[in-house]
Amino acid sequence: MKTRRRAFVGPLGDDIPSIFPIVAGVLLFISTMAYAASLVAEKNSYLEIRKASLGLSYLVTARGQMTKADLKAICEDKLEKYGTNSRVKFLVTLNRECGGYVFDTDPLAPYAVSAAYGYCSNLDDAAIVGSEISARSPVVLNYPVAVPCPEEESPTEGFGMINVIVWR
Amino acid sequence: MTNARRAQAAVFDGIMFLLLVSLSCTFVFVFVSSYGQQEDQVMRSAYMLNYMQSVMKAVYFIDASQVSGIRVVGDAEAELYPSLDCAITKDYPGTVSVSDLVKRDIGDPAQTHPQGPALDDKFGSAMSPGRTALRCTLKELMKPLALSGYKYFAEFLDQRLPTPESPSGKAVEQPDVRITNSVLFAELAKPRFENNQLVQDSGCELVKNAGANLLSVASPFRVIDYLGGGESSNRYIFRICVWQSNETVRA
């Protein structure tokens, strides 16, 4: 009888040891759900950017050839609207590679609009900064296209490359 | 029930709750780790297909004279692209595109090609380097994929002659060299004689049967029948397929 009384700490005191695993379980569950929700949101955002980049790509590669004027027309007519509706920032550059494709070792080369034959973006020119875009981990897609070659005004078509760069 | 036993039961319930929470957290992590993977895979395939479609479209516009500057550099490239001399397209005027040359190359008359048309750089017995122009063009256009470990195969299928091996049509003969950067499948798809008949397997079908994860795009390719006075056309399919490969070159 005495032993039983020693073990008895009271109606609340008796349940105290069980509170620890319950609190730990609740905390573990809440933190897991919060972490999972943030991961899912991050992945959804990435997938939305990829989806937007594919949508922009379909618009810009609808034809197999492209001139600076074509890009300008499609930019104002379709690309800017699509980019704004998809809530993404984008940069589409068109490069002439008449002698064949040479891959630049400079990681900022795809964002250099000054070196491009033509470009389109839903940002102002001053806002297009290669290092800043690169820091946002953009989705970059490349597509071959026929462009005027060997000169910009040539009636003949040669190798060109379209870079579609999308970020948030 | 005694008080001591009631306390033990409460601890047991707490531990069981913790175990259940741990189990459900494991399920949540398993779900999160695989979340979006299939969608991502689908979008990667969509990019590849769009890239290949862009290649096909570009072939229709790029002028034959513009591919004359493409060079084969080094022994490794020479093994991938044997006997490739793009300079032979240099003197074609700006109005002739790569696809024009290919159409002329495939439009061989029956007198010179009794076994059927061939992609052999000739229209009948006259020179028409369609195959070379296409090889040079694809060497360049497929460069980003080739550098990423992909191999490609381009071929033309005659829709009038479907075979059990290639239901879309019989592959047009490409003697000596094939339009591919795969040494292995270029060798496997070489034309051969069986029962006095010239047989050439479709390269894409061979790759598919070898179990590779193949991506393929195709488009109709009409070739004027010159014997019919240019009034009728023969229906072909222009097909490009790519697959990931660990095939290496010795050089």
Coordinates of N, CA and C in Angstrom, one line a residue, chain B residues 7 9 24 48 52 60 63 98 113 117 127 141 149 157-158 161 165 203 206 211 214 222:
Chain B
A7 N -0.4 5.6 -15.2 CA 0.7 6.4 -15.7 C 1.5 5.7 -16.8
A9 N 0.4 3.5 -18.8 CA -0.4 3.5 -20.0 C -0.3 4.8 -20.8
S24 N 4.3 8.8 -40.3 CA 3.6 9.7 -41.2 C 4.6 10.7 -41.8
M48 N 13.2 18.4 -75.7 CA 14.0 17.6 -76.7 C 13.2 17.5 -78.0
M52 N 14.2 19.0 -81.6 CA 14.3 18.3 -82.9 C 13.4 18.8 -84.0
Y60 N 14.7 23.0 -93.8 CA 14.0 23.5 -94.9 C 14.5 24.9 -95.4
D63 N 20.4 27.4 -96.4 CA 20.8 27.3 -97.8 C 22.1 26.4 -97.9
V98 N 19.1 23.2 -98.3 CA 19.5 21.8 -98.0 C 18.4 20.8 -98.4
H113 N 18.4 3.9 -111.2 CA 18.2 3.2 -109.9 C 17.1 2.2 -109.9
P117 N 15.0 4.5 -105.3 CA 15.8 5.7 -105.1 C 16.8 5.5 -104.0
M127 N 25.5 14.8 -110.3 CA 25.9 15.0 -108.9 C 24.8 15.9 -108.2
L141 N 23.6 21.3 -86.4 CA 22.4 21.6 -85.7 C 22.2 20.7 -84.4
G149 N 26.0 13.8 -75.0 CA 26.0 12.4 -75.0 C 24.9 11.7 -75.8
L157 N 11.8 7.6 -95.1 CA 11.1 6.3 -95.3 C 10.1 6.5 -96.4
D158 N 10.1 5.5 -97.3 CA 9.2 5.5 -98.4 C 7.8 4.9 -98.0
L161 N 6.0 1.8 -99.4 CA 6.5 0.5 -99.1 C 6.7 0.2 -97.6
E165 N 9.2 -4.7 -90.4 CA 10.2 -4.1 -89.5 C 10.0 -2.6 -89.3
G203 N 17.5 2.7 -89.4 CA 18.4 2.9 -88.2 C 17.7 3.1 -86.9
L206 N 16.3 -0.1 -85.6 CA 17.4 -0.9 -85.0 C 17.7 -0.4 -83.6
G211 N 16.7 -1.6 -77.5 CA 16.2 -1.2 -76.2 C 16.6 0.2 -75.7
L214 N 14.3 5.9 -77.0 CA 14.4 6.7 -78.2 C 13.4 7.8 -78.3
R222 N 7.7 15.5 -99.4 CA 7.2 15.2 -100.7 C 8.3 15.4 -101.7

